[in-house]
Structures are given as structure tokens and as C-alpha cells.
Amino acid sequence: MTLSPVVIRELRALEGARLWVDAPLAPFTTIGTGGKADVLVTVVDTPAVVATLKILQEHAVPWVCLGAGTDLLVADEGYRGAVVKLDDAFHYAEGMPDGDGCAPDRVIVTVGAGTLLARFAAVAAEAGLAGLEFACGIPGSVGGAVATNAGAYRSSMAEVVEAVELAGAAGASWVRAADLEWDYRSCRLPAGTVVVAVRFGLAPGDTATILERHRAILRRRRSAQPRGVRTFGCAFKNPSGGGAGRLIEAAGLKGVRRGGAEISRVHANFLVNLGDATTADVLALMSLMREEVKRTAAVSLEPEVRLLGATFPWEPSGADPGESPAADG
Ligand SMILES: Cc1cc2nc3c(=O)[nH]c(=O)nc-3n(C[C@H](O)[C@H](O)[C@H](O)COP(=O)(O)OP(=O)(O)OC[C@H]3O[C@@H](n4cnc5c(N)ncnc54)[C@H](O)[C@@H]3O)c2cc1C
């Protein structure tokens, strides 16, 4: 699908939205592969998100929200539709304690969905707010972390989010976290919505102790995960009762390459772009990992990474080429 000039004209006329027609998506993802989107719309505030989604809905244009691109694999053929991205104006934190007076039991902080989760975790630690230690090494945005229920070391977003502000074609409103469907590495947001802000409920704590927990988690990550490489983190979810990485390693796949992509020698559930990988290379390795784990351990691995603009090779063809149901318009 190529967007009609009418849609482009209407989007261009919007206040608070910037357009990039035929936008390459690889630079917006940490793995750095894949093709172009018909249009990338960068929005500066919530009314602009609503107005953009209204136009896309009226013209039945498929769309997806892009966060920090740390959990996304874009098809080499690109994405036929619009990619909506929150601008830097969505990087903020309101309600941080000012250090005066007695701390309440729970501090509510409102954070823009574009804010990097790990950065907010660091700011919260410095302010003596506990609960986000698990997030200190997770590189995504706060909005993406809600959509994927990001987590580590047995904690996840579901435990610290009080409410989420969702924008859709009809407007924006706050939804209680308890009213959303949280699951392992997913949160089912109402169809056609973008997370624009998140209210965290954090507990007062001792900064030095919280920072020590951060350091311990970062040390653990550094010893177990590849560093300074292009990757989207874990390719597959951990099946119940075990780690996907261990199963892939036991299948003898560490270091295996296809084209410019490699199964990390450090952590077998990480795929690395060695420099000139294509998404086809990455998908070929994901298929191999799945097949070999099925053959050697009788376990069916499910992808953790979201594939945009295509279906995974093992999925029935004709399935809706996909993105996260969480954010799909
Ligand atoms: C080195 C590395 C380590 C990682 N470690 C972890 C880890 O320990 N635990 C973990 O859970 N993940 C981990 N990840 C994956 C990733 O960081 C998380 O899933 C992160 O929360 C994704 O956020 P993002 O902003 O990058 O989302 P994106 O990758 O941009 O998008 C992911 C999904 O979220 C949707 N989305 C993004 N923003 C919004 C929004 N504002 N509103 C609605 N939907 C939205 C997208 O449409 C897409 O479906 C790791 C990734 C890397 C590269």
C-alpha cells in the first residue's frame, strides 16, 4: 500500500506532527535491519497523536507505534502504513519528591511515554524511589516497556505501573493498570491506542541501597549479555521452567551465522547484526533456533521480538502481517 496524496496532505497540515515519507526504519531500531515505512509521523503532543490517529483511522491506514526500537525487527520489504513516533516532548517526569518533609508510603510519578526506562530508573534511584531496579538495564522507552510488559529478574512493569494515559482516534484518557491485561512480556492495550504517559507507584527507599541494587543487576547483565553490539535483546520468550538461551546453547547454536547475522557467543538468545545483516538473515537464524530446540528439547519457542511488516517464517502465510496487537491501529 502506498499512502494516497490526500492522506499525506492531511497529515502534513497537522499542527504538531512532522512527516517523513518513505522513511528508512533500520536506523530507528537497535538491530539496524529492515526496509522503509510509507510514512513516519513524529508527534509533539497528545492532541497531535489523537489528530494523527483520527486521520489514519478515517482513511483505514494501518499504523504502528515506534518506541526506542529495542524490541522490533522490521521486514526487509518495510512496512506498508504509517509509523507513529513520540517526539522528545514526551521525555519528562513529574511529581518527583523534592526532598522536603516526610515521604509518603507510595510516591506517584507521571512519566512521558518517550522517556527511556533505564534513564527514569536512574533518576528514581537518585531521588530515593525503589521498585524500578529491575529496569536499570532495559534500553526501551517507558511506552514500549508498558506495551511489552518489560521485565527482568522476576519483576516487571505490571508491578510498578498505577495507570496509563492512552491516546486513540477519539481522544485520550487514563486507564488503571488493573484494568489492562498484563502477561509475560505483553500487555494488551485497547486496539488503536498509543501510550502517551505512565503513572508509576514507587516506594521511598535509601538511595545508596537502591543504587547498589542497580550496580548488582548491571554487573549480572554485563557478565551474561553481549555488549556494544546491534541486537534487539532476547529473540524468544523463556518457556515455562527454563531459559530459552540455555536451550539454544544446548542445541549447539552459539556463534552460528547466516549472512551478516550471528547467534551471540555470549548469550544464545541474542542475535547480533555483525554490520551488514538483513532481516532475512535474522529470520533464518530464528527459524534454525526454533527448529533445533524443537528437535533437541521438544520445546516450541515463541518470539519475544515483534516483527513489523511480515509474518515469522513458521507462521501460516496469510496471517495478518504483523506488529504487536498492543499498538496496531
Ligand atoms: C540489549 C537489550 C537488552 C534487553 N533486555 C530486556 C530485558 O531484560 N527485559 C525486557 O523485557 N526487554 C528487554 N529488551 C527488549 C526491549 O528493551 C523492551 O521490550 C522494551 O520495553 C521495548 O521498548 P521500546 O520503546 O524499544 O519499544 P519498541 O521496540 O519500539 O516497540 C516494541 C513494541 O511496543 C510498542 N510500543 C512502543 N511504544 C509504544 C507506545 N508509546 N504505545 C503503545 N505501544 C508502543 C510497539 O508498537 C511494539 O509493538 C532488551 C533489548 C535490548 C536491545
mmCIF file of C-alpha atoms and ligand atoms in Angstrom:
data_model
loop_
_atom_site.group_PDB
_atom_site.id
_atom_site.type_symbol
_atom_site.label_atom_id
_atom_site.label_comp_id
_atom_site.label_asym_id
_atom_site.label_seq_id
_atom_site.Cartn_x
_atom_site.Cartn_y
_atom_site.Cartn_z
ATOM 1 C CA MET A 1 0.000 0.000 0.000
ATOM 2 C CA THR A 2 1.291 3.434 -0.846
ATOM 3 C CA LEU A 3 -0.382 6.259 1.002
ATOM 4 C CA SER A 4 -2.675 8.439 -1.040
ATOM 5 C CA PRO A 5 -1.673 12.079 -1.580
ATOM 6 C CA VAL A 6 -4.834 13.044 0.335
ATOM 7 C CA VAL A 7 -3.618 11.289 3.497
ATOM 8 C CA ILE A 8 -0.164 12.798 3.152
ATOM 9 C CA ARG A 9 -1.689 16.248 2.636
ATOM 10 C CA GLU A 10 -3.937 15.930 5.708
ATOM 11 C CA LEU A 11 -1.077 14.689 7.874
ATOM 12 C CA ARG A 12 1.199 17.461 6.620
ATOM 13 C CA ALA A 13 -1.425 20.056 7.559
ATOM 14 C CA LEU A 14 -1.487 18.868 11.187
ATOM 15 C CA GLU A 15 -0.035 21.089 13.840
ATOM 16 C CA GLY A 16 2.448 19.218 15.987
ATOM 17 C CA ALA A 17 3.225 16.423 13.519
ATOM 18 C CA ARG A 18 6.300 16.071 11.312
ATOM 19 C CA LEU A 19 6.284 13.746 8.329
ATOM 20 C CA TRP A 20 8.967 11.647 6.690
ATOM 21 C CA VAL A 21 7.616 9.941 3.590
ATOM 22 C CA ASP A 22 9.390 6.696 2.621
ATOM 23 C CA ALA A 23 11.287 6.673 5.900
ATOM 24 C CA PRO A 24 14.036 4.085 6.497
ATOM 25 C CA LEU A 25 13.298 2.262 9.747
ATOM 26 C CA ALA A 26 16.622 0.443 10.295
ATOM 27 C CA PRO A 27 18.220 3.475 11.995
ATOM 28 C CA PHE A 28 15.299 3.583 14.426
ATOM 29 C CA THR A 29 15.890 0.034 15.668
ATOM 30 C CA THR A 30 18.771 -1.322 17.728
ATOM 31 C CA ILE A 31 19.263 -4.343 15.441
ATOM 32 C CA GLY A 32 19.519 -1.948 12.477
ATOM 33 C CA THR A 33 17.959 -4.050 9.706
ATOM 34 C CA GLY A 34 14.863 -3.790 7.524
ATOM 35 C CA GLY A 35 13.231 -1.519 4.988
ATOM 36 C CA LYS A 36 11.182 1.643 4.841
ATOM 37 C CA ALA A 37 7.788 2.717 6.119
ATOM 38 C CA ASP A 38 5.377 4.553 3.850
ATOM 39 C CA VAL A 39 5.487 7.391 6.323
ATOM 40 C CA LEU A 40 6.981 8.156 9.722
ATOM 41 C CA VAL A 41 4.909 10.654 11.696
ATOM 42 C CA THR A 42 6.644 12.259 14.665
ATOM 43 C CA VAL A 43 4.171 13.859 17.059
ATOM 44 C CA VAL A 44 4.969 16.531 19.622
ATOM 45 C CA ASP A 45 1.998 16.330 21.998
ATOM 46 C CA THR A 46 -1.075 14.284 22.858
ATOM 47 C CA PRO A 47 -3.542 16.325 20.726
ATOM 48 C CA ALA A 48 -1.235 15.705 17.752
ATOM 49 C CA VAL A 49 -1.261 11.951 18.489
ATOM 50 C CA VAL A 50 -5.070 11.987 18.589
ATOM 51 C CA ALA A 51 -5.370 14.033 15.381
ATOM 52 C CA THR A 52 -2.890 11.762 13.584
ATOM 53 C CA LEU A 53 -4.702 8.595 14.641
ATOM 54 C CA LYS A 54 -8.023 10.137 13.569
ATOM 55 C CA ILE A 55 -6.740 10.753 10.044
ATOM 56 C CA LEU A 56 -5.209 7.278 9.838
ATOM 57 C CA GLN A 57 -8.453 5.716 11.058
ATOM 58 C CA GLU A 58 -10.626 7.719 8.647
ATOM 59 C CA HIS A 59 -8.512 6.540 5.711
ATOM 60 C CA ALA A 60 -8.094 2.973 7.035
ATOM 61 C CA VAL A 61 -4.309 3.298 7.028
ATOM 62 C CA PRO A 62 -2.560 0.601 9.096
ATOM 63 C CA TRP A 63 -0.190 2.054 11.669
ATOM 64 C CA VAL A 64 2.082 1.077 14.468
ATOM 65 C CA CYS A 65 3.747 2.995 17.278
ATOM 66 C CA LEU A 66 7.544 3.023 17.398
ATOM 67 C CA GLY A 67 9.278 3.477 20.735
ATOM 68 C CA ALA A 68 13.044 3.189 21.081
ATOM 69 C CA GLY A 69 13.042 0.286 18.596
ATOM 70 C CA THR A 70 14.816 -2.092 21.008
ATOM 71 C CA ASP A 71 12.306 -4.900 20.573
ATOM 72 C CA LEU A 72 11.494 -4.518 16.894
ATOM 73 C CA LEU A 73 12.536 -6.328 13.741
ATOM 74 C CA VAL A 74 11.412 -4.634 10.525
ATOM 75 C CA ALA A 75 10.831 -6.721 7.375
ATOM 76 C CA ASP A 76 13.334 -6.111 4.570
ATOM 77 C CA GLU A 77 10.316 -5.125 2.462
ATOM 78 C CA GLY A 78 9.485 -2.458 5.036
ATOM 79 C CA TYR A 79 6.099 -1.545 6.448
ATOM 80 C CA ARG A 80 3.133 -0.522 4.310
ATOM 81 C CA GLY A 81 1.473 2.002 6.526
ATOM 82 C CA ALA A 82 2.295 4.745 8.993
ATOM 83 C CA VAL A 83 4.732 4.571 11.884
ATOM 84 C CA VAL A 84 3.865 6.937 14.726
ATOM 85 C CA LYS A 85 6.707 8.141 16.931
ATOM 86 C CA LEU A 86 6.586 10.298 20.059
ATOM 87 C CA ASP A 87 8.857 13.323 19.961
ATOM 88 C CA ASP A 88 11.268 14.404 22.721
ATOM 89 C CA ALA A 89 8.465 16.408 24.360
ATOM 90 C CA PHE A 90 7.296 13.044 25.733
ATOM 91 C CA HIS A 91 10.523 12.742 27.753
ATOM 92 C CA TYR A 92 9.618 14.056 31.223
ATOM 93 C CA ALA A 93 8.951 13.028 34.823
ATOM 94 C CA GLU A 94 6.505 14.976 37.018
ATOM 95 C CA GLY A 95 5.929 14.564 40.748
ATOM 96 C CA MET A 96 9.430 13.575 41.793
ATOM 97 C CA PRO A 97 9.900 14.074 45.554
ATOM 98 C CA ASP A 98 11.579 17.382 46.356
ATOM 99 C CA GLY A 99 13.406 16.060 49.415
ATOM 100 C CA ASP A 100 11.274 18.144 51.805
ATOM 101 C CA GLY A 101 9.205 16.696 54.646
ATOM 102 C CA CYS A 102 8.157 13.107 55.368
ATOM 103 C CA ALA A 103 7.919 10.738 52.433
ATOM 104 C CA PRO A 104 4.546 9.067 51.936
ATOM 105 C CA ASP A 105 4.345 5.264 51.623
ATOM 106 C CA ARG A 106 3.971 5.421 47.900
ATOM 107 C CA VAL A 107 5.103 8.185 45.570
ATOM 108 C CA ILE A 108 3.247 8.643 42.300
ATOM 109 C CA VAL A 109 5.365 9.927 39.439
ATOM 110 C CA THR A 110 3.972 10.691 35.973
ATOM 111 C CA VAL A 111 6.399 9.975 33.166
ATOM 112 C CA GLY A 112 6.172 10.762 29.448
ATOM 113 C CA ALA A 113 5.972 7.605 27.339
ATOM 114 C CA GLY A 114 9.005 8.588 25.260
ATOM 115 C CA THR A 115 11.307 8.699 28.300
ATOM 116 C CA LEU A 116 13.943 5.976 28.345
ATOM 117 C CA LEU A 117 13.010 3.491 31.059
ATOM 118 C CA ALA A 118 16.579 2.953 32.271
ATOM 119 C CA ARG A 119 17.108 6.709 32.488
ATOM 120 C CA PHE A 120 13.975 7.111 34.596
ATOM 121 C CA ALA A 121 15.070 4.170 36.777
ATOM 122 C CA ALA A 122 18.356 6.039 37.427
ATOM 123 C CA VAL A 123 16.553 9.307 38.198
ATOM 124 C CA ALA A 124 14.159 7.482 40.543
ATOM 125 C CA ALA A 125 17.075 5.797 42.349
ATOM 126 C CA GLU A 126 18.835 9.130 42.846
ATOM 127 C CA ALA A 127 15.581 10.519 44.278
ATOM 128 C CA GLY A 128 15.328 7.601 46.725
ATOM 129 C CA LEU A 129 12.480 5.785 44.971
ATOM 130 C CA ALA A 130 12.601 1.992 44.916
ATOM 131 C CA GLY A 131 10.822 -0.544 42.701
ATOM 132 C CA LEU A 132 12.383 0.097 39.311
ATOM 133 C CA GLU A 133 15.729 -1.566 39.964
ATOM 134 C CA PHE A 134 14.852 -4.396 37.540
ATOM 135 C CA ALA A 135 14.618 -1.818 34.737
ATOM 136 C CA CYS A 136 18.081 -0.319 35.052
ATOM 137 C CA GLY A 137 19.476 -2.267 32.078
ATOM 138 C CA ILE A 138 16.393 -2.334 29.839
ATOM 139 C CA PRO A 139 17.016 0.024 26.923
ATOM 140 C CA GLY A 140 13.452 0.754 25.698
ATOM 141 C CA SER A 141 11.082 3.680 26.203
ATOM 142 C CA VAL A 142 8.522 3.804 29.001
ATOM 143 C CA GLY A 143 5.651 3.409 26.471
ATOM 144 C CA GLY A 144 7.331 0.434 24.812
ATOM 145 C CA ALA A 145 8.022 -1.064 28.223
ATOM 146 C CA VAL A 146 4.303 -0.938 29.049
ATOM 147 C CA ALA A 147 3.311 -2.444 25.681
ATOM 148 C CA THR A 148 5.783 -5.308 26.158
ATOM 149 C CA ASN A 149 5.442 -5.556 29.954
ATOM 150 C CA ALA A 150 9.211 -5.345 30.060
ATOM 151 C CA GLY A 151 10.845 -7.046 32.970
ATOM 152 C CA ALA A 152 13.859 -8.815 34.349
ATOM 153 C CA TYR A 153 14.864 -10.809 37.393
ATOM 154 C CA ARG A 154 11.268 -11.735 38.253
ATOM 155 C CA SER A 155 9.895 -8.172 38.256
ATOM 156 C CA SER A 156 8.080 -6.360 35.502
ATOM 157 C CA MET A 157 6.238 -3.169 34.616
ATOM 158 C CA ALA A 158 2.919 -4.648 35.747
ATOM 159 C CA GLU A 159 4.109 -4.314 39.372
ATOM 160 C CA VAL A 160 5.036 -0.630 39.285
ATOM 161 C CA VAL A 161 2.532 0.945 36.892
ATOM 162 C CA GLU A 162 -0.551 2.532 38.512
ATOM 163 C CA ALA A 163 -2.199 3.949 35.392
ATOM 164 C CA VAL A 164 -1.555 4.593 31.729
ATOM 165 C CA GLU A 165 -2.687 7.507 29.579
ATOM 166 C CA LEU A 166 -3.838 6.166 26.237
ATOM 167 C CA ALA A 167 -4.434 8.236 23.118
ATOM 168 C CA GLY A 168 -6.672 6.999 20.310
ATOM 169 C CA ALA A 169 -8.593 8.490 17.408
ATOM 170 C CA ALA A 170 -11.409 9.548 19.772
ATOM 171 C CA GLY A 171 -9.229 11.259 22.386
ATOM 172 C CA ALA A 172 -7.003 10.494 25.341
ATOM 173 C CA SER A 173 -7.838 9.160 28.792
ATOM 174 C CA TRP A 174 -6.257 7.492 31.822
ATOM 175 C CA VAL A 175 -6.822 3.776 32.353
ATOM 176 C CA ARG A 176 -5.984 2.000 35.612
ATOM 177 C CA ALA A 177 -3.231 -0.568 35.268
ATOM 178 C CA ALA A 178 -5.539 -3.065 36.972
ATOM 179 C CA ASP A 179 -7.922 -2.754 34.005
ATOM 180 C CA LEU A 180 -5.273 -3.779 31.465
ATOM 181 C CA GLU A 181 -4.410 -7.385 30.581
ATOM 182 C CA TRP A 182 -0.791 -7.907 31.621
ATOM 183 C CA ASP A 183 1.020 -11.080 30.675
ATOM 184 C CA TYR A 184 4.585 -12.347 30.378
ATOM 185 C CA ARG A 185 6.233 -9.793 28.049
ATOM 186 C CA SER A 186 2.951 -8.394 26.824
ATOM 187 C CA CYS A 187 0.200 -6.004 27.813
ATOM 188 C CA ARG A 188 -2.959 -5.995 25.755
ATOM 189 C CA LEU A 189 -3.724 -2.316 25.240
ATOM 190 C CA PRO A 190 -7.096 -1.351 23.762
ATOM 191 C CA ALA A 191 -6.871 -1.561 19.952
ATOM 192 C CA GLY A 192 -5.803 1.592 18.190
ATOM 193 C CA THR A 193 -4.175 3.269 21.186
ATOM 194 C CA VAL A 194 -0.766 4.712 21.957
ATOM 195 C CA VAL A 195 0.631 5.046 25.474
ATOM 196 C CA VAL A 196 1.447 8.736 25.955
ATOM 197 C CA ALA A 197 2.134 8.847 29.716
ATOM 198 C CA VAL A 198 2.524 6.424 32.593
ATOM 199 C CA ARG A 199 1.908 6.849 36.338
ATOM 200 C CA PHE A 200 4.359 4.854 38.410
ATOM 201 C CA GLY A 201 3.797 3.998 42.068
ATOM 202 C CA LEU A 202 7.202 3.756 43.761
ATOM 203 C CA ALA A 203 8.245 3.191 47.353
ATOM 204 C CA PRO A 204 10.549 5.552 49.234
ATOM 205 C CA GLY A 205 13.896 3.933 49.964
ATOM 206 C CA ASP A 206 17.526 4.616 50.646
ATOM 207 C CA THR A 207 19.345 5.920 47.567
ATOM 208 C CA ALA A 208 22.623 4.159 48.363
ATOM 209 C CA THR A 209 20.867 0.807 48.797
ATOM 210 C CA ILE A 210 18.851 1.233 45.591
ATOM 211 C CA LEU A 211 21.950 2.226 43.621
ATOM 212 C CA GLU A 212 23.790 -0.804 44.978
ATOM 213 C CA ARG A 213 20.955 -2.983 43.632
ATOM 214 C CA HIS A 214 21.347 -1.249 40.246
ATOM 215 C CA ARG A 215 25.081 -1.969 40.239
ATOM 216 C CA ALA A 216 24.494 -5.637 41.129
ATOM 217 C CA ILE A 217 21.956 -6.030 38.290
ATOM 218 C CA LEU A 218 24.196 -4.251 35.777
ATOM 219 C CA ARG A 219 27.167 -6.450 36.776
ATOM 220 C CA ARG A 220 24.998 -9.531 36.268
ATOM 221 C CA ARG A 221 23.846 -8.305 32.863
ATOM 222 C CA ARG A 222 27.353 -7.404 31.727
ATOM 223 C CA SER A 223 28.638 -10.864 32.551
ATOM 224 C CA ALA A 224 25.744 -12.648 30.815
ATOM 225 C CA GLN A 225 24.845 -10.499 27.781
ATOM 226 C CA PRO A 226 26.753 -9.199 24.753
ATOM 227 C CA ARG A 227 27.774 -5.539 24.977
ATOM 228 C CA GLY A 228 28.255 -2.854 22.355
ATOM 229 C CA VAL A 229 26.543 -4.844 19.612
ATOM 230 C CA ARG A 230 23.468 -4.289 17.460
ATOM 231 C CA THR A 231 20.733 -6.531 18.835
ATOM 232 C CA PHE A 232 17.112 -6.457 19.971
ATOM 233 C CA GLY A 233 17.741 -8.374 23.166
ATOM 234 C CA CYS A 234 16.070 -11.752 23.590
ATOM 235 C CA ALA A 235 14.777 -13.291 20.382
ATOM 236 C CA PHE A 236 12.492 -15.774 22.158
ATOM 237 C CA LYS A 237 10.476 -15.762 25.368
ATOM 238 C CA ASN A 238 11.611 -18.102 28.105
ATOM 239 C CA PRO A 239 9.415 -21.200 28.045
ATOM 240 C CA SER A 240 7.923 -22.226 31.374
ATOM 241 C CA GLY A 241 10.521 -23.808 33.585
ATOM 242 C CA GLY A 242 13.662 -22.763 31.713
ATOM 243 C CA GLY A 243 15.676 -20.235 29.810
ATOM 244 C CA ALA A 244 15.397 -20.065 26.010
ATOM 245 C CA GLY A 245 19.110 -19.153 25.867
ATOM 246 C CA ARG A 246 20.115 -22.329 27.648
ATOM 247 C CA LEU A 247 18.055 -24.496 25.268
ATOM 248 C CA ILE A 248 19.536 -22.747 22.200
ATOM 249 C CA GLU A 249 23.050 -23.111 23.614
ATOM 250 C CA ALA A 250 22.443 -26.803 24.398
ATOM 251 C CA ALA A 251 21.398 -27.250 20.757
ATOM 252 C CA GLY A 252 24.944 -26.156 19.839
ATOM 253 C CA LEU A 253 23.972 -22.935 18.091
ATOM 254 C CA LYS A 254 26.175 -20.283 19.733
ATOM 255 C CA GLY A 255 28.207 -18.466 17.102
ATOM 256 C CA VAL A 256 26.220 -19.798 14.117
ATOM 257 C CA ARG A 257 25.947 -17.218 11.309
ATOM 258 C CA ARG A 258 23.627 -16.523 8.418
ATOM 259 C CA GLY A 259 24.770 -13.711 6.165
ATOM 260 C CA GLY A 260 25.624 -10.785 8.417
ATOM 261 C CA ALA A 261 23.782 -12.066 11.496
ATOM 262 C CA GLU A 262 25.129 -14.231 14.298
ATOM 263 C CA ILE A 263 23.739 -16.067 17.312
ATOM 264 C CA SER A 264 25.671 -14.389 20.119
ATOM 265 C CA ARG A 265 28.600 -16.317 21.543
ATOM 266 C CA VAL A 266 27.864 -14.694 24.913
ATOM 267 C CA HIS A 267 24.111 -15.349 25.237
ATOM 268 C CA ALA A 268 22.478 -17.737 22.774
ATOM 269 C CA ASN A 269 19.079 -15.987 22.886
ATOM 270 C CA PHE A 270 20.622 -12.780 21.491
ATOM 271 C CA LEU A 271 21.012 -12.221 17.757
ATOM 272 C CA VAL A 272 23.695 -9.835 16.632
ATOM 273 C CA ASN A 273 23.940 -7.738 13.484
ATOM 274 C CA LEU A 274 27.633 -8.008 12.596
ATOM 275 C CA GLY A 275 27.342 -4.979 10.313
ATOM 276 C CA ASP A 276 25.565 -5.903 7.114
ATOM 277 C CA ALA A 277 22.798 -8.234 8.287
ATOM 278 C CA THR A 278 19.390 -8.243 6.659
ATOM 279 C CA THR A 279 16.166 -9.119 8.392
ATOM 280 C CA ALA A 280 16.094 -12.273 6.226
ATOM 281 C CA ASP A 281 19.413 -13.313 7.834
ATOM 282 C CA VAL A 282 17.980 -12.733 11.313
ATOM 283 C CA LEU A 283 14.785 -14.655 10.491
ATOM 284 C CA ALA A 284 16.805 -17.548 9.049
ATOM 285 C CA LEU A 285 18.634 -17.837 12.377
ATOM 286 C CA MET A 286 15.397 -17.563 14.363
ATOM 287 C CA SER A 287 13.894 -20.405 12.286
ATOM 288 C CA LEU A 288 17.005 -22.516 12.880
ATOM 289 C CA MET A 289 16.921 -21.829 16.636
ATOM 290 C CA ARG A 290 13.277 -22.821 16.802
ATOM 291 C CA GLU A 291 13.728 -25.990 14.743
ATOM 292 C CA GLU A 292 16.777 -27.176 16.661
ATOM 293 C CA VAL A 293 15.249 -26.527 20.090
ATOM 294 C CA LYS A 294 12.122 -28.365 18.977
ATOM 295 C CA ARG A 295 14.251 -31.285 17.754
ATOM 296 C CA THR A 296 16.611 -31.484 20.731
ATOM 297 C CA ALA A 297 14.355 -30.462 23.633
ATOM 298 C CA ALA A 298 10.808 -30.855 22.264
ATOM 299 C CA VAL A 299 10.067 -27.226 23.189
ATOM 300 C CA SER A 300 8.322 -24.727 20.874
ATOM 301 C CA LEU A 301 9.888 -21.318 21.308
ATOM 302 C CA GLU A 302 7.714 -18.234 20.932
ATOM 303 C CA PRO A 303 9.254 -15.000 19.681
ATOM 304 C CA GLU A 304 9.753 -12.138 22.122
ATOM 305 C CA VAL A 305 10.797 -9.673 19.425
ATOM 306 C CA ARG A 306 7.990 -8.002 17.438
ATOM 307 C CA LEU A 307 8.184 -8.382 13.670
ATOM 308 C CA LEU A 308 6.882 -5.448 11.679
ATOM 309 C CA GLY A 309 5.672 -5.752 8.075
ATOM 310 C CA ALA A 310 5.866 -9.551 7.682
ATOM 311 C CA THR A 311 4.994 -12.776 9.440
ATOM 312 C CA PHE A 312 7.530 -15.102 11.027
ATOM 313 C CA PRO A 313 8.551 -17.828 8.564
ATOM 314 C CA TRP A 314 6.955 -20.551 10.706
ATOM 315 C CA GLU A 315 3.599 -18.780 10.963
ATOM 316 C CA PRO A 316 0.879 -19.709 8.486
ATOM 317 C CA SER A 317 1.136 -17.496 5.419
ATOM 318 C CA GLY A 318 -1.912 -15.309 5.024
ATOM 319 C CA ALA A 319 -1.795 -14.371 8.691
ATOM 320 C CA ASP A 320 -2.050 -10.635 9.099
ATOM 321 C CA PRO A 321 1.468 -9.280 8.676
ATOM 322 C CA GLY A 322 2.195 -8.124 11.930
ATOM 323 C CA GLU A 323 3.023 -5.986 14.717
ATOM 324 C CA SER A 324 2.090 -6.026 18.324
ATOM 325 C CA PRO A 325 -1.663 -6.141 18.806
ATOM 326 C CA ALA A 326 -0.887 -3.743 21.618
ATOM 327 C CA ALA A 327 -0.219 -0.866 19.323
ATOM 328 C CA ASP A 328 -1.597 -1.796 15.978
ATOM 329 C CA GLY A 329 -4.095 0.599 14.541
HETATM 330 C C1 LIG B 1 20.394 -5.148 24.850
HETATM 331 C C2 LIG B 1 18.915 -5.320 25.120
HETATM 332 C C3 LIG B 1 18.511 -5.853 26.330
HETATM 333 C C4 LIG B 1 17.147 -6.011 26.598
HETATM 334 N N1 LIG B 1 16.779 -6.540 27.805
HETATM 335 C C5 LIG B 1 15.461 -6.671 28.093
HETATM 336 C C6 LIG B 1 15.049 -7.189 29.359
HETATM 337 O O1 LIG B 1 15.841 -7.503 30.232
HETATM 338 N N2 LIG B 1 13.724 -7.314 29.583
HETATM 339 C C7 LIG B 1 12.785 -6.956 28.657
HETATM 340 O O2 LIG B 1 11.585 -7.079 28.929
HETATM 341 N N3 LIG B 1 13.151 -6.471 27.440
HETATM 342 C C8 LIG B 1 14.458 -6.313 27.150
HETATM 343 N N4 LIG B 1 14.821 -5.825 25.928
HETATM 344 C C9 LIG B 1 13.777 -5.515 24.912
HETATM 345 C C10 LIG B 1 13.235 -4.093 24.971
HETATM 346 O O3 LIG B 1 14.184 -3.184 25.519
HETATM 347 C C11 LIG B 1 11.944 -3.968 25.762
HETATM 348 O O4 LIG B 1 10.960 -4.828 25.265
HETATM 349 C C12 LIG B 1 11.425 -2.514 25.697
HETATM 350 O O5 LIG B 1 10.470 -2.333 26.672
HETATM 351 C C13 LIG B 1 10.836 -2.133 24.338
HETATM 352 O O6 LIG B 1 10.640 -0.733 24.350
HETATM 353 P P1 LIG B 1 10.841 0.146 23.028
HETATM 354 O O7 LIG B 1 10.490 1.544 23.370
HETATM 355 O O8 LIG B 1 12.183 -0.071 22.477
HETATM 356 O O9 LIG B 1 9.726 -0.468 22.109
HETATM 357 P P2 LIG B 1 9.808 -0.765 20.545
HETATM 358 O O10 LIG B 1 10.851 -1.788 20.291
HETATM 359 O O11 LIG B 1 9.912 0.499 19.802
HETATM 360 O O12 LIG B 1 8.379 -1.417 20.312
HETATM 361 C C14 LIG B 1 8.045 -2.650 20.929
HETATM 362 C C15 LIG B 1 6.524 -2.790 20.914
HETATM 363 O O13 LIG B 1 5.957 -1.800 21.759
HETATM 364 C C16 LIG B 1 5.028 -0.995 21.031
HETATM 365 N N5 LIG B 1 5.146 0.375 21.529
HETATM 366 C C17 LIG B 1 6.269 1.128 21.639
HETATM 367 N N6 LIG B 1 5.980 2.334 22.169
HETATM 368 C C18 LIG B 1 4.635 2.351 22.379
HETATM 369 C C19 LIG B 1 3.737 3.306 22.895
HETATM 370 N N7 LIG B 1 4.131 4.518 23.317
HETATM 371 N N8 LIG B 1 2.417 2.988 22.951
HETATM 372 C C20 LIG B 1 1.986 1.781 22.529
HETATM 373 N N9 LIG B 1 2.793 0.825 22.050
HETATM 374 C C21 LIG B 1 4.115 1.102 21.969
HETATM 375 C C22 LIG B 1 5.459 -1.128 19.580
HETATM 376 O O14 LIG B 1 4.383 -0.871 18.714
HETATM 377 C C23 LIG B 1 5.919 -2.569 19.537
HETATM 378 O O15 LIG B 1 4.822 -3.429 19.405
HETATM 379 C C24 LIG B 1 16.183 -5.645 25.629
HETATM 380 C C25 LIG B 1 16.597 -5.095 24.411
HETATM 381 C C26 LIG B 1 17.939 -4.925 24.153
HETATM 382 C C27 LIG B 1 18.363 -4.313 22.852
#
